[in-house]
Short mmCIF file of C-alpha atoms in Angstrom, two decimals:
data_model
loop_
_atom_site.label_atom_id
_atom_site.label_comp_id
_atom_site.label_asym_id
_atom_site.label_seq_id
_atom_site.Cartn_x
_atom_site.Cartn_y
_atom_site.Cartn_z
CA MET A 1 -5.69 -123.85 134.53
CA THR A 2 -7.45 -120.53 135.13
CA ALA A 3 -7.76 -118.96 138.55
CA ALA A 4 -11.48 -119.73 138.56
CA GLY A 5 -10.76 -123.33 137.71
CA ASP A 6 -8.21 -123.55 140.48
CA ASP A 7 -10.75 -122.19 142.96
CA ALA A 8 -13.18 -124.90 141.91
CA GLU A 9 -10.47 -127.54 142.24
CA ARG A 10 -10.02 -126.97 145.99
CA SER A 11 -11.73 -129.70 147.93
CA ASP A 12 -14.42 -129.10 150.51
CA GLY A 13 -12.29 -131.14 152.89
CA GLU A 14 -9.48 -128.60 152.64
CA GLU A 15 -11.89 -125.74 153.27
CA ARG A 16 -13.24 -127.45 156.39
CA ARG A 17 -9.77 -128.35 157.60
CA ILE A 18 -8.58 -124.73 157.39
CA ASN A 19 -10.35 -122.71 160.01
CA PRO A 20 -7.91 -119.85 160.57
CA SER A 21 -10.07 -117.94 163.04
CA GLU A 22 -9.77 -120.86 165.46
CA GLN A 23 -6.09 -121.57 164.87
CA VAL A 24 -4.06 -118.43 164.24
CA GLY A 25 -4.22 -115.04 165.91
CA GLY A 26 -3.11 -113.22 162.76
CA THR A 27 -6.53 -113.61 161.17
CA ARG A 28 -8.05 -111.17 163.67
CA ARG A 29 -9.03 -107.90 162.05
CA PHE A 30 -7.05 -105.73 164.48
CA LEU A 31 -3.76 -106.83 166.06
CA PRO A 32 -2.66 -104.58 168.95
CA ALA A 33 0.75 -106.25 169.20
CA VAL A 34 1.44 -105.38 165.56
CA GLU A 35 0.88 -101.73 166.44
CA GLY A 36 3.32 -102.14 169.31
CA MET A 37 5.91 -103.69 167.02
CA ARG A 38 5.51 -100.74 164.66
CA ALA A 39 6.31 -98.43 167.57
CA CYS A 40 9.46 -100.44 168.32
CA ALA A 41 10.51 -100.23 164.68
CA ALA A 42 10.06 -96.45 164.66
CA ILE A 43 12.19 -96.16 167.79
CA GLY A 44 14.81 -98.38 166.14
CA VAL A 45 15.05 -96.01 163.19
CA VAL A 46 15.49 -93.08 165.60
CA ILE A 47 18.24 -94.93 167.47
CA THR A 48 20.32 -95.61 164.37
CA HIS A 49 20.18 -91.97 163.24
CA VAL A 50 20.90 -90.58 166.70
CA ALA A 51 23.86 -92.94 167.02
CA PHE A 52 25.30 -91.74 163.72
CA ASP A 53 24.78 -88.05 164.48
CA THR A 54 26.39 -88.36 167.91
CA GLY A 55 29.52 -89.98 166.51
CA HIS A 56 28.77 -93.66 167.06
CA SER A 57 29.45 -94.67 163.47
CA SER A 58 32.54 -96.84 163.84
CA GLY A 59 33.84 -99.65 165.99
CA ILE A 60 31.69 -102.25 167.70
CA ASP A 61 29.13 -99.76 169.02
CA GLY A 62 28.86 -98.16 165.59
CA ARG A 63 28.11 -101.52 164.03
CA LEU A 64 25.53 -102.49 166.63
CA PHE A 65 23.75 -99.14 166.76
CA GLY A 66 24.02 -98.65 163.01
CA ARG A 67 22.32 -101.93 162.28
CA PHE A 68 19.18 -100.72 164.01
CA ASP A 69 18.38 -99.62 160.47
CA LEU A 70 16.97 -103.14 160.06
CA ALA A 71 13.91 -101.64 161.71
CA VAL A 72 13.05 -100.70 158.12
CA ALA A 73 12.90 -104.42 157.34
CA VAL A 74 10.34 -104.81 160.13
CA PHE A 75 8.24 -101.96 158.68
CA PHE A 76 8.34 -103.57 155.24
CA ALA A 77 7.40 -106.99 156.62
CA LEU A 78 4.46 -105.49 158.51
CA SER A 79 3.29 -103.83 155.31
CA GLY A 80 3.69 -107.05 153.38
CA PHE A 81 1.69 -108.99 155.94
CA LEU A 82 -1.16 -106.54 156.48
CA LEU A 83 -1.67 -105.67 152.83
CA TRP A 84 -1.27 -109.20 151.49
CA ARG A 85 -3.41 -111.15 153.93
CA SER A 86 -6.66 -110.05 152.26
CA HIS A 87 -5.36 -111.44 148.98
CA ALA A 88 -4.22 -114.65 150.67
CA ALA A 89 -7.69 -115.06 152.19
CA ALA A 90 -9.41 -114.33 148.88
CA ALA A 91 -7.29 -116.94 147.09
CA ARG A 92 -8.69 -119.55 149.45
CA GLY A 93 -12.28 -118.41 149.20
CA LEU A 94 -12.25 -117.01 152.75
CA ALA A 95 -12.93 -113.38 151.76
CA SER A 96 -13.86 -111.33 148.73
CA ARG A 97 -11.05 -109.88 146.66
CA PRO A 98 -10.00 -106.43 147.92
CA SER A 99 -11.08 -103.43 145.88
CA THR A 100 -8.07 -101.95 144.10
CA GLY A 101 -9.66 -98.51 144.02
CA ARG A 102 -10.37 -98.47 147.74
CA TYR A 103 -6.89 -99.79 148.44
CA LEU A 104 -5.15 -97.09 146.40
CA ARG A 105 -7.31 -94.34 147.92
CA SER A 106 -6.49 -95.52 151.42
CA ARG A 107 -2.77 -95.59 150.62
CA VAL A 108 -2.78 -92.06 149.22
CA VAL A 109 -4.76 -90.65 152.13
CA ARG A 110 -2.65 -92.53 154.67
CA ILE A 111 0.71 -91.45 153.25
CA MET A 112 0.50 -88.14 151.45
CA PRO A 113 -1.18 -85.49 153.64
CA ALA A 114 1.19 -85.79 156.61
CA TYR A 115 4.12 -86.40 154.30
CA VAL A 116 3.50 -83.29 152.19
CA VAL A 117 3.21 -81.17 155.34
CA ALA A 118 6.53 -82.56 156.58
CA VAL A 119 8.29 -81.96 153.27
CA VAL A 120 7.06 -78.37 152.96
CA VAL A 121 7.95 -77.50 156.55
CA ILE A 122 11.36 -79.18 156.51
CA LEU A 123 12.48 -77.89 153.11
CA THR A 124 11.29 -74.41 154.02
CA LEU A 125 12.45 -74.05 157.60
CA LEU A 126 15.21 -76.55 158.35
CA PRO A 127 18.54 -74.71 158.47
CA ASP A 128 20.86 -76.47 156.06
CA GLY A 129 22.87 -73.79 154.34
CA ASN A 130 21.42 -74.81 150.97
CA HIS A 131 18.25 -73.76 149.24
CA PRO A 132 16.65 -76.80 147.57
CA ASN A 133 16.07 -76.44 143.86
CA VAL A 134 12.94 -77.34 141.95
CA THR A 135 14.19 -80.86 141.26
CA VAL A 136 14.66 -81.54 144.97
CA TRP A 137 11.19 -80.18 145.72
CA LEU A 138 9.48 -82.22 143.02
CA ALA A 139 11.35 -85.45 143.77
CA ASN A 140 10.57 -85.25 147.47
CA LEU A 141 6.95 -84.23 147.06
CA SER A 142 6.38 -87.08 144.60
CA LEU A 143 8.33 -89.67 146.65
CA THR A 144 10.61 -90.39 143.72
CA GLN A 145 13.86 -89.34 145.38
CA VAL A 146 15.45 -92.78 145.07
CA TYR A 147 15.14 -92.49 141.27
CA VAL A 148 16.37 -88.90 140.90
CA PRO A 149 20.07 -88.18 141.54
CA LEU A 150 21.09 -86.01 144.49
CA THR A 151 17.58 -85.34 145.82
CA LEU A 152 17.89 -87.01 149.25
CA THR A 153 18.23 -83.90 151.36
CA ALA A 154 18.86 -83.00 155.00
CA GLY A 155 15.94 -83.74 157.29
CA LEU A 156 14.38 -86.06 154.71
CA THR A 157 17.07 -88.63 153.95
CA GLN A 158 15.08 -91.34 155.74
CA MET A 159 12.35 -90.97 153.14
CA TRP A 160 14.22 -93.28 150.78
CA SER A 161 12.49 -96.16 152.53
CA LEU A 162 9.08 -94.53 152.17
CA SER A 163 9.78 -94.11 148.46
CA VAL A 164 10.54 -97.84 148.27
CA GLU A 165 7.41 -98.70 150.25
CA VAL A 166 5.17 -96.61 148.00
CA SER A 167 6.60 -98.46 145.01
CA PHE A 168 5.57 -101.70 146.71
CA TYR A 169 2.08 -100.30 147.28
CA LEU A 170 1.76 -99.62 143.57
CA ALA A 171 3.12 -103.03 142.60
CA LEU A 172 0.99 -105.01 145.05
CA PRO A 173 -2.23 -105.13 142.95
CA ILE A 174 -0.21 -106.44 140.02
CA LEU A 175 1.49 -109.04 142.22
CA ALA A 176 -1.93 -110.07 143.52
CA ILE A 177 -3.27 -110.57 139.98
CA LEU A 178 -0.26 -112.71 139.07
CA ALA A 179 -0.49 -114.73 142.29
CA ALA A 180 -4.20 -115.34 141.72
CA ARG A 181 -3.32 -117.30 138.58
CA LEU A 182 -1.25 -119.77 140.60
CA PRO A 183 -2.55 -122.83 142.41
CA VAL A 184 -2.87 -122.09 146.11
CA ARG A 185 -0.13 -124.56 146.97
CA ALA A 186 2.29 -122.71 144.67
CA ARG A 187 1.85 -119.27 146.24
CA VAL A 188 4.32 -119.74 149.10
CA PRO A 189 7.08 -121.25 146.93
CA ALA A 190 6.65 -118.49 144.33
CA ILE A 191 6.95 -115.72 146.91
CA ALA A 192 9.95 -117.44 148.52
CA VAL A 193 11.75 -117.83 145.18
CA LEU A 194 11.27 -114.15 144.34
CA ALA A 195 12.48 -113.20 147.83
CA VAL A 196 15.69 -115.19 147.48
CA ALA A 197 16.25 -113.83 143.97
CA SER A 198 16.01 -110.27 145.32
CA TRP A 199 19.01 -110.90 147.56
CA PHE A 200 21.19 -110.83 144.45
CA TRP A 201 19.99 -107.46 143.16
CA GLY A 202 23.32 -105.93 144.13
CA TRP A 203 25.14 -108.18 141.69
CA ILE A 204 23.47 -106.61 138.65
CA PRO A 205 26.02 -104.28 136.96
CA PHE A 206 23.98 -101.09 136.69
CA ALA A 207 25.48 -98.07 134.94
CA ALA A 208 23.75 -95.61 137.26
CA PRO A 209 24.53 -91.89 137.03
CA ALA A 210 26.37 -90.16 139.84
CA GLY A 211 24.21 -89.53 142.87
CA LEU A 212 21.89 -92.46 142.18
CA ASN A 213 22.13 -95.71 144.13
CA PRO A 214 20.39 -98.77 142.60
CA LEU A 215 20.74 -100.52 145.97
CA MET A 216 17.96 -98.23 147.17
CA TRP A 217 15.53 -99.39 144.49
CA PRO A 218 12.54 -101.53 145.49
CA PRO A 219 13.63 -104.93 144.05
CA ALA A 220 16.60 -104.92 146.41
CA PHE A 221 14.25 -105.12 149.38
CA PHE A 222 11.53 -107.41 148.10
CA SER A 223 12.56 -110.13 150.56
CA TRP A 224 11.67 -107.80 153.44
CA PHE A 225 8.13 -107.37 152.10
CA ALA A 226 8.03 -111.07 151.22
CA ALA A 227 8.71 -112.00 154.85
CA GLY A 228 5.34 -110.49 155.72
CA MET A 229 3.63 -111.86 152.61
CA LEU A 230 4.68 -115.40 153.52
CA LEU A 231 3.29 -114.93 157.03
CA ALA A 232 0.04 -113.71 155.44
CA GLU A 233 -0.15 -116.91 153.43
CA TRP A 234 0.61 -119.10 156.45
CA ILE A 235 -2.15 -117.67 158.62
CA HIS A 236 -4.59 -119.24 156.15
CA THR A 237 -3.00 -122.70 156.05
CA PRO A 238 -3.35 -125.67 158.40
CA LEU A 239 -1.02 -125.67 161.38
CA GLY A 240 2.47 -126.72 160.33
CA TRP A 241 6.14 -126.06 160.92
CA PRO A 242 5.90 -122.24 160.47
CA HIS A 243 3.28 -122.04 163.21
CA ARG A 244 5.16 -124.36 165.55
CA LEU A 245 8.38 -122.41 165.06
CA ALA A 246 6.64 -119.07 165.58
CA ARG A 247 5.29 -120.27 168.92
CA ARG A 248 8.76 -121.18 170.21
CA ARG A 249 9.65 -117.66 171.20
CA LEU A 250 13.01 -118.43 172.78
CA VAL A 251 14.21 -120.22 169.65
CA LEU A 252 13.06 -117.34 167.46
CA ALA A 253 14.64 -114.78 169.78
CA VAL A 254 18.00 -116.55 169.53
CA GLY A 255 17.65 -116.67 165.76
CA VAL A 256 16.85 -112.97 165.56
CA VAL A 257 19.86 -112.07 167.71
CA VAL A 258 22.19 -114.25 165.63
CA ALA A 259 20.87 -112.77 162.36
CA TYR A 260 21.25 -109.27 163.79
CA LEU A 261 24.84 -109.91 164.86
CA VAL A 262 25.68 -111.29 161.42
CA ALA A 263 24.12 -108.17 159.86
CA ALA A 264 26.25 -106.02 162.18
CA SER A 265 29.44 -107.89 161.32
CA PRO A 266 31.90 -107.19 158.49
CA LEU A 267 30.12 -109.94 156.53
CA ALA A 268 27.32 -107.43 155.89
CA GLY A 269 29.52 -104.47 155.10
CA PRO A 270 31.56 -101.75 156.80
CA ALA A 271 30.27 -99.58 159.62
CA GLY A 272 28.79 -96.18 158.88
CA LEU A 273 27.69 -95.02 155.45
CA VAL A 274 30.55 -96.65 153.50
CA PRO A 275 29.20 -98.54 150.46
CA SER A 276 29.19 -102.33 150.71
CA SER A 277 30.11 -104.96 148.15
CA PRO A 278 27.41 -107.01 146.38
CA ALA A 279 28.16 -110.00 148.62
CA GLN A 280 27.91 -107.87 151.75
CA PHE A 281 24.65 -106.34 150.58
CA THR A 282 23.26 -109.82 149.98
CA VAL A 283 24.14 -110.82 153.54
CA LYS A 284 22.56 -107.69 154.98
CA THR A 285 19.28 -108.01 153.10
CA ALA A 286 19.04 -111.73 153.84
CA MET A 287 19.64 -111.14 157.55
CA GLY A 288 17.13 -108.29 157.50
CA ALA A 289 14.48 -110.62 156.13
CA LEU A 290 15.24 -113.16 158.88
CA VAL A 291 15.14 -110.50 161.61
CA ALA A 292 11.83 -109.12 160.35
CA ALA A 293 10.24 -112.56 160.01
CA GLY A 294 11.49 -113.59 163.43
CA LEU A 295 10.01 -110.51 165.10
CA VAL A 296 6.65 -110.50 163.32
CA ALA A 297 5.91 -114.24 163.16
CA PRO A 298 5.17 -114.66 166.90
CA LEU A 299 2.61 -111.85 166.66
CA VAL A 300 0.62 -113.28 163.75
CA LEU A 301 1.12 -117.05 163.85
CA ASP A 302 0.35 -117.21 167.56
CA ARG A 303 -2.67 -118.84 169.16
CA PRO A 304 -5.86 -116.78 168.99
CA ASP A 305 -5.93 -116.31 172.76
CA GLU A 306 -2.27 -115.27 173.04
CA ASN A 307 -1.77 -112.12 175.10
CA HIS A 308 1.19 -109.93 174.11
CA ARG A 309 1.12 -107.80 177.23
CA LEU A 310 3.85 -105.31 176.41
CA LEU A 311 3.43 -104.85 172.66
CA GLY A 312 -0.36 -104.94 172.98
CA SER A 313 -0.50 -102.47 175.85
CA ALA A 314 -2.28 -99.14 175.46
CA PRO A 315 0.94 -97.02 175.48
CA MET A 316 2.58 -99.18 172.80
CA VAL A 317 -0.55 -99.23 170.64
CA THR A 318 -0.73 -95.44 170.91
CA LEU A 319 2.93 -95.07 169.93
CA GLY A 320 2.30 -97.43 167.04
CA ARG A 321 -0.55 -95.23 165.90
CA TRP A 322 1.85 -92.28 165.94
CA SER A 323 4.77 -94.20 164.43
CA TYR A 324 4.37 -92.72 160.95
CA GLY A 325 4.72 -89.22 162.36
CA ILE A 326 7.72 -90.30 164.43
CA PHE A 327 9.33 -91.63 161.28
CA ILE A 328 8.78 -88.62 159.05
CA TRP A 329 9.66 -86.00 161.69
CA HIS A 330 12.48 -87.54 163.73
CA LEU A 331 15.39 -86.18 161.67
CA ALA A 332 13.99 -82.67 161.95
CA ALA A 333 13.55 -83.25 165.69
CA LEU A 334 17.13 -84.49 165.92
CA THR A 335 18.35 -81.31 164.26
CA MET A 336 16.47 -79.27 166.86
CA VAL A 337 18.00 -81.14 169.79
CA PHE A 338 21.63 -80.06 169.37
CA PRO A 339 20.98 -76.30 169.84
CA VAL A 340 18.76 -77.11 172.82
CA ILE A 341 21.58 -78.92 174.67
CA GLY A 342 24.28 -76.56 173.38
CA GLN A 343 26.25 -79.24 171.53
CA PHE A 344 27.38 -79.96 167.99
CA SER A 345 26.81 -83.09 165.96
CA PHE A 346 29.26 -86.00 166.16
CA ARG A 347 30.47 -85.08 169.66
CA GLY A 348 28.76 -87.70 171.77
CA HIS A 349 25.98 -87.19 174.34
CA MET A 350 23.92 -89.98 172.80
CA PRO A 351 21.66 -90.70 175.82
CA GLU A 352 20.36 -87.15 176.18
CA VAL A 353 20.17 -86.60 172.43
CA LEU A 354 18.19 -89.82 172.03
CA ALA A 355 15.83 -88.98 174.88
CA LEU A 356 15.10 -85.47 173.60
CA THR A 357 14.78 -86.63 169.99
CA LEU A 358 12.18 -89.17 171.05
CA VAL A 359 10.30 -86.61 173.13
CA PHE A 360 10.24 -84.06 170.30
CA SER A 361 9.40 -86.68 167.66
CA ILE A 362 6.56 -88.18 169.66
CA ALA A 363 5.11 -84.75 170.44
CA ILE A 364 5.17 -83.69 166.78
CA ALA A 365 3.80 -87.08 165.71
CA ALA A 366 0.88 -86.77 168.13
CA VAL A 367 0.01 -83.37 166.69
CA SER A 368 0.38 -84.68 163.13
CA TYR A 369 -1.92 -87.59 163.89
CA ALA A 370 -4.57 -85.43 165.53
CA LEU A 371 -4.57 -82.56 163.03
CA VAL A 372 -3.64 -84.20 159.72
CA GLU A 373 -3.59 -88.00 159.60
CA SER A 374 -6.73 -88.91 161.50
CA PRO A 375 -8.98 -86.19 160.00
CA CYS A 376 -7.93 -87.13 156.46
CA ARG A 377 -8.63 -90.81 157.01
CA GLU A 378 -11.97 -90.07 158.62
CA ALA A 379 -12.90 -87.84 155.71
CA LEU A 380 -12.13 -90.67 153.29
CA ARG A 381 -14.21 -93.14 155.30
CA ARG A 382 -17.17 -90.76 155.40
CA TRP A 383 -16.95 -90.29 151.65
CA GLU A 384 -16.75 -94.03 151.04
CA SER A 385 -19.66 -94.73 153.39
CA ARG A 386 -21.82 -92.37 151.33
CA THR A 387 -20.79 -93.80 147.97
CA LYS A 388 -20.63 -97.53 148.69
CA PRO A 389 -23.05 -100.03 150.21
CA PRO A 390 -22.02 -101.74 153.47
CA PRO A 391 -20.05 -105.00 153.10
CA THR A 392 -21.98 -108.23 153.03
CA PRO A 393 -21.66 -110.56 156.03
CA GLY A 394 -18.64 -112.79 155.70
CA GLY A 395 -17.21 -110.74 152.86
CA GLY A 396 -15.02 -107.69 152.59
CA ASP A 397 -11.38 -107.24 153.46
CA ALA A 398 -9.60 -109.33 156.05
CA VAL A 399 -7.87 -106.27 157.46
CA SER A 400 -9.43 -103.78 159.82
CA PRO A 401 -9.48 -100.28 158.28
CA ARG A 402 -7.91 -99.06 161.51
CA GLN A 403 -4.98 -101.47 161.07
CA GLU A 404 -4.60 -101.02 157.32
CA ASP A 405 -4.45 -97.26 157.64
CA ALA A 406 -1.42 -97.48 159.90
CA ILE A 407 0.90 -99.54 157.73
CA ALA A 408 3.43 -97.05 156.47
CA PRO A 409 6.70 -96.62 158.36
#
């Protein structure tokens, strides 16, 4: 049956029964607590890199601090949720289908200006003892470093995850077209099956050249995006077990802690940057999906009047707005901290290094947001307002432009 036929097949009773705006907080156009969670994820990424650079890369503390890298899973889940919920709403006749052109323009303007500035400054000025060649420049400027051997370079190694996320951005319109051909009731099972299948990416015997790691390619992390996509589907369904579970915060908190501890254990691989086995990688990615889902679900499957006081507070929302800058600049900030305190890397002093790295990162991120990110987004909105008519009442995207523009890690 065609997608149009499937739309016609949905009963009026189902449409009346599903009234997301009255049931689930995640249908609101702007979610302050989601911004706050993005801030927490950015801080988590900073913690794991500071821990490694101060020598906490082995033993119990190395495992626990090192697994803060699952903050990337939270970023991916937030992207999956915020970008997919418009498509989930459209599939149920609750919103018009998002414009692919507008979507791609917003992604480019959100990601590239601040990123290009960071790459140029870091590759030009960061002392590393090596002068990057043309391949390193091109791979980093084009966000293709996970596909080009030996192009993850000092000050920019964290950008592997941004490269993966951009690949998801490009694939999302295709995924949406494929999902639109499915009956609504099949969308959640299809996403879940693909998510579970992605856990076994590490078992594929790739003959990758030296310096290239297939475990950094996008399919390996689809389950992290899928965690958010499933939540996006559930905010448009009648109240059921996902909603009830999401509203039992203590139960979810215990589940998140258990999944995190499993991810930090030898079951998910050795401490530090030592490569893991396929089985260990499967455990890590599966636990990452559970951690991300457990942290995001209470923010989007909550009751509409739920008040997330800490995550939704003005300071956390502001940090969430700056989180992209924190992410892209924090390794450069970390490099600056050691000369300031008169210490070398891998010799301890984690508390002061972490505090100064956060201060420097937040300061640079605030400047980046004010001088680069916000002006570029505003310029795009002004251009679109001149070239497109205003949305019709009840139509348009289900995501606030302010929220959608702050998705990247």
